[in-house]
Amino acid sequence: MKATTIKVITIALAVCCGSVANAKRVNMKRLETRLDSVMESHYDTQSPGTALLIAKNGKAIYDKGIGIADMSTGEKIDGNTAFNIASISKQFTAIGALKMQEMGLIDLNSSVSSYFPELKGDIWKKVKLRHLLSHSSGIPDARPRDDRHFTLTATDEQSVQYMKDLTELHFEPGSAYEYINPTFDLFYLLVEKKTGMRFVDFQKKYIFDRAGMKNVQYFTPDAKIAHMAHGYIVNEDAEVSGSDSDYAKKREKVENDYVDGKGVHWAECDYGEETFFATKADGGIYTTTHDFLRWENALHRNILVKRSSKRKAYTPHITVTGSKWSGYQNRANTWYGYGWFIDKTPGREVKIYHTGDNGGFQAYAAKYERSRVNVIMLENQNTVDRWSLQLEIERILREEGVLK
């Protein structure tokens, strides 16, 4: 009897002590202080900035904004500020496509030509819908860029018109990675062909509403977006390129600008200033960090598509690392699924993520499924080295016991 009692007490103490140890492992005050310090070293309260939300087990453990959402009004950034998330929008399109497959409307293993007979070339028989979702189609981005009006205002339909005359691929479908935007715009047309609904209505009914997203919408020039951030770039002549950006171009100083409290000149750079801002399926969503967490929680609970469909989106379908066709996120240990990158760095937890860039906007959203952690960082300026910053945040989360 005595021995049994001692054993029970020993187990209870072990469980209790283990719980205390785990509770102490994440010192929330210290975590907040460290993250505050990092953010304040990269952003200024008087300049365009960022909203950062970090969640554990579906609940925010860090939720702050720093900087100005709209330089003309002075509205400050917080978790309710609506940012353009650019290419992160692709994951919403991918889940919509998987939903259509579950509804029996499409088959991702079927050829593009079976849904778009107007695309006459033989190449379209080789390209499958799944290749479009994984940036492995071989289709070149040959959108015309010599018409400034077109590049500033082109819609999804207009952005894929060049494909009717396409006769050659860069490579055999499924054999390589090349990140391009207009292949996702084909899903805009496909949704409308197969559902009889407008793309935006289908996405709202089956994705946004079911996820409980209250502050999300696709951009249109006349859109009324509450607490909308504008994108800003430093107003100077510059060259922009690199593996952390999905575009490379020259920027020239403009006359109209905003000066922050430190004397830095900023120019607004979003619709009207930046090219291909009006398309939806590849990059048109405006949303908040708070709403994005609702999206992540809906995905986790498998209420948008079946778990098996979601796993297909998170499965590495093509190797990004070493691609000779694209520099975007071309990093070590990186693959692309359907609308998500997968980072499988040895010794680290698998990271499923995406980045977004357009105009002055930068966006980053990552999930670590084993630890049930989300990092959502939306910016309306692009002077910060986003990849280095997120690695710094990741390191803090590991050191503080938030990540395994």
Short mmCIF file of C-alpha atoms in Angstrom, two decimals:
data_model
loop_
_atom_site.label_atom_id
_atom_site.label_comp_id
_atom_site.label_asym_id
_atom_site.label_seq_id
_atom_site.Cartn_x
_atom_site.Cartn_y
_atom_site.Cartn_z
CA MET A 1 0.00 0.00 0.00
CA LYS A 2 2.81 2.37 0.98
CA ALA A 3 4.77 1.57 -2.17
CA THR A 4 1.71 2.17 -4.35
CA THR A 5 1.01 5.50 -2.67
CA ILE A 6 4.62 6.62 -3.14
CA LYS A 7 4.47 5.61 -6.80
CA VAL A 8 1.27 7.61 -7.38
CA ILE A 9 2.74 10.65 -5.65
CA THR A 10 5.93 10.33 -7.70
CA ILE A 11 3.96 10.20 -10.96
CA ALA A 12 1.81 13.14 -9.90
CA LEU A 13 4.87 15.18 -9.02
CA ALA A 14 6.48 14.31 -12.32
CA VAL A 15 3.39 15.37 -14.25
CA CYS A 16 3.06 18.54 -12.18
CA CYS A 17 6.71 19.45 -12.48
CA GLY A 18 6.64 18.71 -16.20
CA SER A 19 3.68 21.04 -16.62
CA VAL A 20 5.41 23.77 -14.68
CA ALA A 21 8.56 23.31 -16.74
CA ASN A 22 6.55 23.56 -19.95
CA ALA A 23 4.74 26.62 -18.68
CA LYS A 24 8.01 28.28 -17.81
CA ARG A 25 9.51 27.41 -21.14
CA VAL A 26 7.39 30.04 -22.92
CA ASN A 27 7.86 33.26 -21.01
CA MET A 28 5.28 35.41 -22.75
CA LYS A 29 6.61 38.70 -21.42
CA ARG A 30 10.12 37.92 -22.55
CA LEU A 31 8.86 36.72 -25.92
CA GLU A 32 6.93 39.96 -26.40
CA THR A 33 9.92 42.06 -25.39
CA ARG A 34 12.22 40.27 -27.80
CA LEU A 35 9.78 40.52 -30.70
CA ASP A 36 9.10 44.18 -29.95
CA SER A 37 12.81 44.86 -30.06
CA VAL A 38 13.20 43.14 -33.42
CA MET A 39 10.26 44.94 -34.99
CA GLU A 40 11.30 48.34 -33.67
CA SER A 41 14.78 47.84 -35.11
CA HIS A 42 13.32 47.34 -38.61
CA TYR A 43 10.32 49.68 -38.72
CA ASP A 44 9.51 53.22 -37.63
CA THR A 45 6.23 54.45 -36.19
CA GLN A 46 6.14 57.40 -38.62
CA SER A 47 6.77 55.42 -41.82
CA PRO A 48 4.97 52.67 -43.74
CA GLY A 49 5.40 49.49 -41.73
CA THR A 50 3.93 46.12 -40.87
CA ALA A 51 1.38 44.10 -38.95
CA LEU A 52 2.75 40.94 -37.33
CA LEU A 53 0.60 38.19 -35.85
CA ILE A 54 2.02 35.02 -34.35
CA ALA A 55 -0.40 32.30 -33.27
CA LYS A 56 0.02 29.13 -31.24
CA ASN A 57 -2.70 26.47 -31.34
CA GLY A 58 -4.92 28.81 -33.33
CA LYS A 59 -4.76 31.75 -30.92
CA ALA A 60 -2.70 34.93 -31.23
CA ILE A 61 0.24 35.18 -28.83
CA TYR A 62 1.69 38.27 -30.50
CA ASP A 63 -0.48 40.73 -32.39
CA LYS A 64 0.91 44.18 -33.15
CA GLY A 65 1.24 46.79 -35.85
CA ILE A 66 3.90 49.41 -36.29
CA GLY A 67 3.92 52.26 -38.77
CA ILE A 68 1.46 54.15 -40.97
CA ALA A 69 -1.13 52.47 -43.18
CA ASP A 70 -2.01 55.56 -45.22
CA MET A 71 0.52 58.38 -45.41
CA SER A 72 -2.18 60.84 -46.60
CA THR A 73 -4.39 60.33 -43.53
CA GLY A 74 -1.88 59.13 -40.95
CA GLU A 75 -3.96 56.07 -40.06
CA LYS A 76 -1.85 53.66 -38.03
CA ILE A 77 -1.31 49.98 -38.75
CA ASP A 78 -2.87 47.32 -36.55
CA GLY A 79 -4.37 43.84 -36.90
CA ASN A 80 -7.41 45.28 -38.67
CA THR A 81 -5.42 47.02 -41.42
CA ALA A 82 -6.14 45.56 -44.86
CA PHE A 83 -3.03 44.85 -46.93
CA ASN A 84 -2.66 43.52 -50.44
CA ILE A 85 -1.20 40.04 -49.89
CA ALA A 86 -0.13 39.70 -53.55
CA SER A 87 1.01 36.18 -54.43
CA ILE A 88 -0.18 34.69 -51.14
CA SER A 89 -3.58 34.96 -52.87
CA LYS A 90 -2.56 31.91 -54.91
CA GLN A 91 -3.22 29.54 -52.00
CA PHE A 92 -6.87 30.68 -51.93
CA THR A 93 -7.13 29.92 -55.65
CA ALA A 94 -5.52 26.52 -55.10
CA ILE A 95 -7.97 25.59 -52.36
CA GLY A 96 -10.82 26.76 -54.58
CA ALA A 97 -9.54 24.47 -57.34
CA LEU A 98 -9.33 21.55 -54.93
CA LYS A 99 -12.87 22.31 -53.82
CA MET A 100 -14.04 22.18 -57.43
CA GLN A 101 -12.35 18.81 -57.80
CA GLU A 102 -14.16 17.53 -54.72
CA MET A 103 -17.43 18.78 -56.27
CA GLY A 104 -16.68 16.73 -59.38
CA LEU A 105 -16.40 19.79 -61.60
CA ILE A 106 -12.76 19.39 -62.63
CA ASP A 107 -9.96 16.83 -62.50
CA LEU A 108 -6.53 18.26 -61.76
CA ASN A 109 -4.97 15.38 -63.69
CA SER A 110 -6.78 16.40 -66.88
CA SER A 111 -5.17 18.49 -69.59
CA VAL A 112 -5.74 22.21 -69.93
CA SER A 113 -7.00 21.63 -73.48
CA SER A 114 -9.93 19.59 -72.19
CA TYR A 115 -11.25 22.68 -70.42
CA PHE A 116 -9.99 25.35 -72.81
CA PRO A 117 -10.53 24.02 -76.35
CA GLU A 118 -9.87 27.52 -77.66
CA LEU A 119 -6.19 26.90 -76.80
CA LYS A 120 -5.41 25.03 -80.02
CA GLY A 121 -1.73 24.13 -79.76
CA ASP A 122 -0.61 20.59 -78.95
CA ILE A 123 1.26 21.88 -75.92
CA TRP A 124 -2.04 22.28 -74.06
CA LYS A 125 -2.66 18.55 -74.22
CA LYS A 126 0.54 17.99 -72.23
CA VAL A 127 -0.08 20.60 -69.57
CA LYS A 128 -2.28 19.35 -66.74
CA LEU A 129 -4.22 21.56 -64.33
CA ARG A 130 -1.99 20.35 -61.50
CA HIS A 131 1.04 21.71 -63.36
CA LEU A 132 -0.55 25.17 -63.30
CA LEU A 133 -0.94 25.00 -59.51
CA SER A 134 2.65 23.89 -58.91
CA HIS A 135 4.46 26.30 -61.27
CA SER A 136 5.71 23.34 -63.27
CA SER A 137 3.75 23.83 -66.51
CA GLY A 138 6.59 25.14 -68.67
CA ILE A 139 4.30 27.92 -69.90
CA PRO A 140 6.29 31.14 -70.34
CA ASP A 141 5.07 34.46 -69.01
CA ALA A 142 4.73 36.28 -72.33
CA ARG A 143 2.27 38.95 -71.29
CA PRO A 144 2.83 42.08 -73.43
CA ARG A 145 4.71 44.71 -71.47
CA ASP A 146 5.12 47.41 -74.12
CA ASP A 147 1.66 48.88 -73.45
CA ARG A 148 1.77 50.79 -70.15
CA HIS A 149 -2.02 51.03 -69.89
CA PHE A 150 -2.36 47.28 -70.37
CA THR A 151 0.20 46.42 -67.71
CA LEU A 152 -1.45 48.76 -65.20
CA THR A 153 -5.05 47.65 -65.76
CA ALA A 154 -4.98 44.11 -67.21
CA THR A 155 -7.58 41.74 -65.77
CA ASP A 156 -7.29 37.97 -65.40
CA GLU A 157 -8.97 37.43 -68.76
CA GLN A 158 -6.67 39.89 -70.50
CA SER A 159 -3.55 38.48 -68.84
CA VAL A 160 -4.03 35.05 -70.42
CA GLN A 161 -4.89 36.21 -73.96
CA TYR A 162 -1.32 35.66 -75.14
CA MET A 163 -1.72 31.94 -74.47
CA LYS A 164 -3.94 31.52 -77.53
CA ASP A 165 -0.91 32.07 -79.75
CA LEU A 166 1.54 30.07 -77.64
CA THR A 167 3.18 27.14 -79.44
CA GLU A 168 6.20 26.28 -77.30
CA LEU A 169 6.92 25.53 -73.66
CA HIS A 170 10.09 26.29 -71.75
CA PHE A 171 10.28 22.65 -70.58
CA GLU A 172 8.25 19.46 -70.38
CA PRO A 173 5.37 19.91 -67.93
CA GLY A 174 6.19 18.54 -64.48
CA SER A 175 9.94 18.47 -65.07
CA ALA A 176 11.01 21.86 -63.65
CA TYR A 177 9.94 24.89 -61.62
CA GLU A 178 9.27 28.31 -63.10
CA TYR A 179 7.27 30.74 -61.00
CA ILE A 180 4.83 32.70 -63.18
CA ASN A 181 1.55 34.44 -62.39
CA PRO A 182 -0.80 34.08 -65.40
CA THR A 183 -1.16 30.29 -65.09
CA PHE A 184 -3.18 30.95 -61.92
CA ASP A 185 -5.32 33.43 -63.85
CA LEU A 186 -6.55 30.49 -65.94
CA PHE A 187 -8.36 29.28 -62.81
CA TYR A 188 -10.30 32.54 -62.76
CA LEU A 189 -11.77 31.55 -66.13
CA LEU A 190 -12.11 27.89 -65.17
CA VAL A 191 -14.21 28.67 -62.09
CA GLU A 192 -16.62 30.71 -64.18
CA LYS A 193 -16.76 28.06 -66.94
CA LYS A 194 -17.47 25.14 -64.61
CA THR A 195 -19.57 26.68 -61.84
CA GLY A 196 -21.59 29.32 -63.65
CA MET A 197 -20.59 31.69 -60.86
CA ARG A 198 -18.31 34.68 -60.91
CA PHE A 199 -14.88 33.79 -59.57
CA VAL A 200 -15.22 36.25 -56.69
CA ASP A 201 -18.65 34.87 -55.75
CA PHE A 202 -17.43 31.27 -55.77
CA GLN A 203 -14.45 32.15 -53.60
CA LYS A 204 -16.66 34.09 -51.18
CA LYS A 205 -19.24 31.32 -50.85
CA TYR A 206 -16.90 28.32 -50.56
CA ILE A 207 -13.76 29.86 -49.09
CA PHE A 208 -14.09 33.26 -47.38
CA ASP A 209 -17.51 32.77 -45.76
CA ARG A 210 -16.81 29.23 -44.62
CA ALA A 211 -13.53 30.35 -43.10
CA GLY A 212 -15.35 33.11 -41.23
CA MET A 213 -13.27 35.80 -42.90
CA LYS A 214 -14.95 39.16 -42.34
CA ASN A 215 -12.41 41.58 -43.79
CA VAL A 216 -11.28 40.10 -47.08
CA GLN A 217 -11.98 40.97 -50.68
CA TYR A 218 -10.52 40.96 -54.15
CA PHE A 219 -9.30 44.30 -55.37
CA THR A 220 -11.16 46.33 -57.97
CA PRO A 221 -10.34 49.94 -58.87
CA ASP A 222 -13.62 51.12 -57.28
CA ALA A 223 -13.38 48.83 -54.22
CA LYS A 224 -14.27 50.27 -50.83
CA ILE A 225 -11.86 48.54 -48.46
CA ALA A 226 -12.07 49.39 -44.76
CA HIS A 227 -8.79 50.40 -43.12
CA MET A 228 -6.99 49.91 -46.42
CA ALA A 229 -3.22 50.31 -46.44
CA HIS A 230 -1.45 51.77 -49.43
CA GLY A 231 1.85 50.35 -50.60
CA TYR A 232 4.88 52.64 -50.52
CA ILE A 233 8.42 52.55 -51.85
CA VAL A 234 11.33 54.82 -51.00
CA ASN A 235 11.16 57.60 -53.55
CA GLU A 236 14.45 57.24 -55.37
CA ASP A 237 15.91 55.71 -58.51
CA ALA A 238 16.46 52.00 -57.83
CA GLU A 239 16.94 48.56 -59.28
CA VAL A 240 14.81 45.81 -57.73
CA SER A 241 15.53 42.12 -58.13
CA GLY A 242 16.53 39.03 -56.20
CA SER A 243 15.34 35.67 -54.91
CA ASP A 244 12.93 37.26 -52.44
CA SER A 245 10.98 39.18 -55.05
CA ASP A 246 8.78 37.85 -57.83
CA TYR A 247 9.68 40.69 -60.14
CA ALA A 248 12.73 42.65 -61.24
CA LYS A 249 12.60 46.15 -62.64
CA LYS A 250 13.83 49.71 -62.59
CA ARG A 251 12.13 52.32 -60.46
CA GLU A 252 12.38 56.02 -61.06
CA LYS A 253 11.84 58.85 -58.59
CA VAL A 254 8.45 60.56 -58.87
CA GLU A 255 7.48 64.15 -58.10
CA ASN A 256 4.65 63.54 -55.65
CA ASP A 257 5.78 61.97 -52.43
CA TYR A 258 5.35 61.80 -48.66
CA VAL A 259 8.06 62.68 -46.15
CA ASP A 260 8.13 60.84 -42.82
CA GLY A 261 9.33 62.17 -39.48
CA LYS A 262 12.91 61.22 -40.25
CA GLY A 263 12.97 62.98 -43.59
CA VAL A 264 12.68 59.82 -45.72
CA HIS A 265 10.73 60.35 -48.95
CA TRP A 266 8.06 57.76 -49.85
CA ALA A 267 6.05 57.32 -53.04
CA GLU A 268 2.72 55.52 -53.18
CA CYS A 269 3.08 52.37 -55.26
CA ASP A 270 0.01 50.21 -55.76
CA TYR A 271 -2.83 50.29 -58.30
CA GLY A 272 -2.15 52.95 -60.91
CA GLU A 273 1.58 52.93 -60.23
CA GLU A 274 2.44 49.22 -60.27
CA THR A 275 1.91 46.73 -63.10
CA PHE A 276 -0.47 43.74 -63.05
CA PHE A 277 -2.21 44.91 -59.89
CA ALA A 278 -5.75 44.29 -61.15
CA THR A 279 -5.67 40.50 -61.55
CA LYS A 280 -7.34 38.43 -58.83
CA ALA A 281 -6.55 34.71 -58.98
CA ASP A 282 -2.79 35.21 -58.84
CA GLY A 283 -2.55 38.09 -56.38
CA GLY A 284 -5.61 40.30 -55.83
CA ILE A 285 -6.63 39.75 -52.21
CA TYR A 286 -6.73 42.45 -49.55
CA THR A 287 -7.06 41.17 -46.00
CA THR A 288 -5.91 41.63 -42.41
CA THR A 289 -3.71 39.57 -40.12
CA HIS A 290 -6.76 38.85 -37.96
CA ASP A 291 -8.72 37.51 -40.92
CA PHE A 292 -5.74 35.56 -42.21
CA LEU A 293 -5.60 33.68 -38.91
CA ARG A 294 -9.24 32.70 -39.45
CA TRP A 295 -8.16 31.29 -42.84
CA GLU A 296 -5.35 29.31 -41.25
CA ASN A 297 -7.65 27.93 -38.55
CA ALA A 298 -10.24 26.90 -41.13
CA LEU A 299 -7.56 25.05 -43.08
CA HIS A 300 -6.38 23.33 -39.91
CA ARG A 301 -9.90 22.18 -39.09
CA ASN A 302 -10.46 20.87 -42.65
CA ILE A 303 -13.72 22.78 -43.04
CA LEU A 304 -12.90 24.16 -46.51
CA VAL A 305 -11.73 20.99 -48.24
CA LYS A 306 -11.09 17.45 -47.09
CA ARG A 307 -7.88 16.69 -45.26
CA SER A 308 -6.73 14.58 -48.22
CA SER A 309 -7.16 17.54 -50.58
CA LYS A 310 -5.31 19.85 -48.22
CA ARG A 311 -2.44 17.38 -47.96
CA LYS A 312 -2.08 17.52 -51.76
CA ALA A 313 -1.64 21.28 -51.52
CA TYR A 314 1.06 20.86 -48.85
CA THR A 315 2.86 18.04 -50.65
CA PRO A 316 6.12 18.89 -52.49
CA HIS A 317 5.28 18.51 -56.19
CA ILE A 318 8.29 20.16 -57.78
CA THR A 319 11.78 21.07 -56.62
CA VAL A 320 12.40 24.80 -56.44
CA THR A 321 16.03 24.56 -55.37
CA GLY A 322 18.44 25.02 -58.25
CA SER A 323 15.85 25.79 -60.93
CA LYS A 324 17.45 27.48 -63.93
CA TRP A 325 14.12 29.02 -64.89
CA SER A 326 13.20 31.07 -61.85
CA GLY A 327 14.94 32.84 -58.99
CA TYR A 328 11.84 33.40 -56.88
CA GLN A 329 12.31 31.65 -53.51
CA ASN A 330 15.00 29.55 -55.18
CA ARG A 331 16.61 28.51 -51.92
CA ALA A 332 18.09 25.35 -50.50
CA ASN A 333 15.69 22.58 -49.39
CA THR A 334 12.67 24.20 -51.03
CA TRP A 335 9.77 22.69 -52.98
CA TYR A 336 6.43 23.92 -54.28
CA GLY A 337 3.07 22.29 -53.60
CA TYR A 338 -0.22 23.74 -54.81
CA GLY A 339 -0.12 27.39 -53.77
CA TRP A 340 2.51 26.90 -51.05
CA PHE A 341 6.28 26.60 -50.77
CA ILE A 342 7.63 23.83 -48.54
CA ASP A 343 10.90 24.40 -46.68
CA LYS A 344 12.45 21.16 -45.39
CA THR A 345 15.70 22.47 -43.95
CA PRO A 346 17.44 19.57 -42.10
CA GLY A 347 17.28 19.89 -38.33
CA ARG A 348 14.37 22.31 -38.48
CA GLU A 349 10.64 21.86 -38.41
CA VAL A 350 9.02 21.75 -41.86
CA LYS A 351 7.75 25.20 -42.84
CA ILE A 352 4.85 25.60 -45.26
CA TYR A 353 4.80 29.19 -46.46
CA HIS A 354 4.31 31.74 -49.17
CA THR A 355 5.51 35.24 -49.90
CA GLY A 356 3.86 38.05 -51.82
CA ASP A 357 5.20 41.19 -53.51
CA ASN A 358 3.54 43.89 -55.52
CA GLY A 359 4.25 47.59 -55.55
CA GLY A 360 5.14 48.66 -52.03
CA PHE A 361 3.52 45.60 -50.47
CA GLN A 362 5.43 42.64 -49.03
CA ALA A 363 3.71 39.71 -47.37
CA TYR A 364 4.81 36.54 -45.64
CA ALA A 365 2.72 33.77 -44.11
CA ALA A 366 4.15 30.54 -42.68
CA LYS A 367 2.82 27.59 -40.76
CA TYR A 368 4.69 25.02 -38.71
CA GLU A 369 2.21 22.19 -38.41
CA ARG A 370 4.03 20.09 -35.80
CA SER A 371 4.15 23.00 -33.37
CA ARG A 372 0.79 24.43 -34.56
CA VAL A 373 2.35 27.85 -35.04
CA ASN A 374 1.48 30.53 -37.61
CA VAL A 375 3.54 33.59 -38.49
CA ILE A 376 1.68 36.23 -40.50
CA MET A 377 3.55 39.38 -41.51
CA LEU A 378 1.96 41.94 -43.84
CA GLU A 379 3.89 45.06 -44.90
CA ASN A 380 3.15 48.19 -46.89
CA GLN A 381 6.79 48.99 -47.62
CA ASN A 382 9.55 46.85 -49.04
CA THR A 383 12.83 48.17 -47.66
CA VAL A 384 13.12 45.40 -45.07
CA ASP A 385 14.90 42.15 -45.93
CA ARG A 386 11.86 39.98 -45.29
CA TRP A 387 13.64 36.65 -45.41
CA SER A 388 16.29 37.64 -42.89
CA LEU A 389 13.62 39.11 -40.63
CA GLN A 390 11.46 36.00 -40.64
CA LEU A 391 14.52 33.86 -39.88
CA GLU A 392 15.22 36.11 -36.91
CA ILE A 393 11.62 35.72 -35.72
CA GLU A 394 11.84 31.96 -36.23
CA ARG A 395 15.00 31.81 -34.14
CA ILE A 396 13.33 33.69 -31.28
CA LEU A 397 10.33 31.38 -31.41
CA ARG A 398 12.60 28.35 -31.17
CA GLU A 399 14.68 29.79 -28.35
CA GLU A 400 11.57 30.72 -26.39
CA GLY A 401 10.01 27.28 -26.82
CA VAL A 402 7.15 28.30 -29.10
CA LEU A 403 8.55 26.19 -31.96
CA LYS A 404 9.73 22.64 -31.39
#
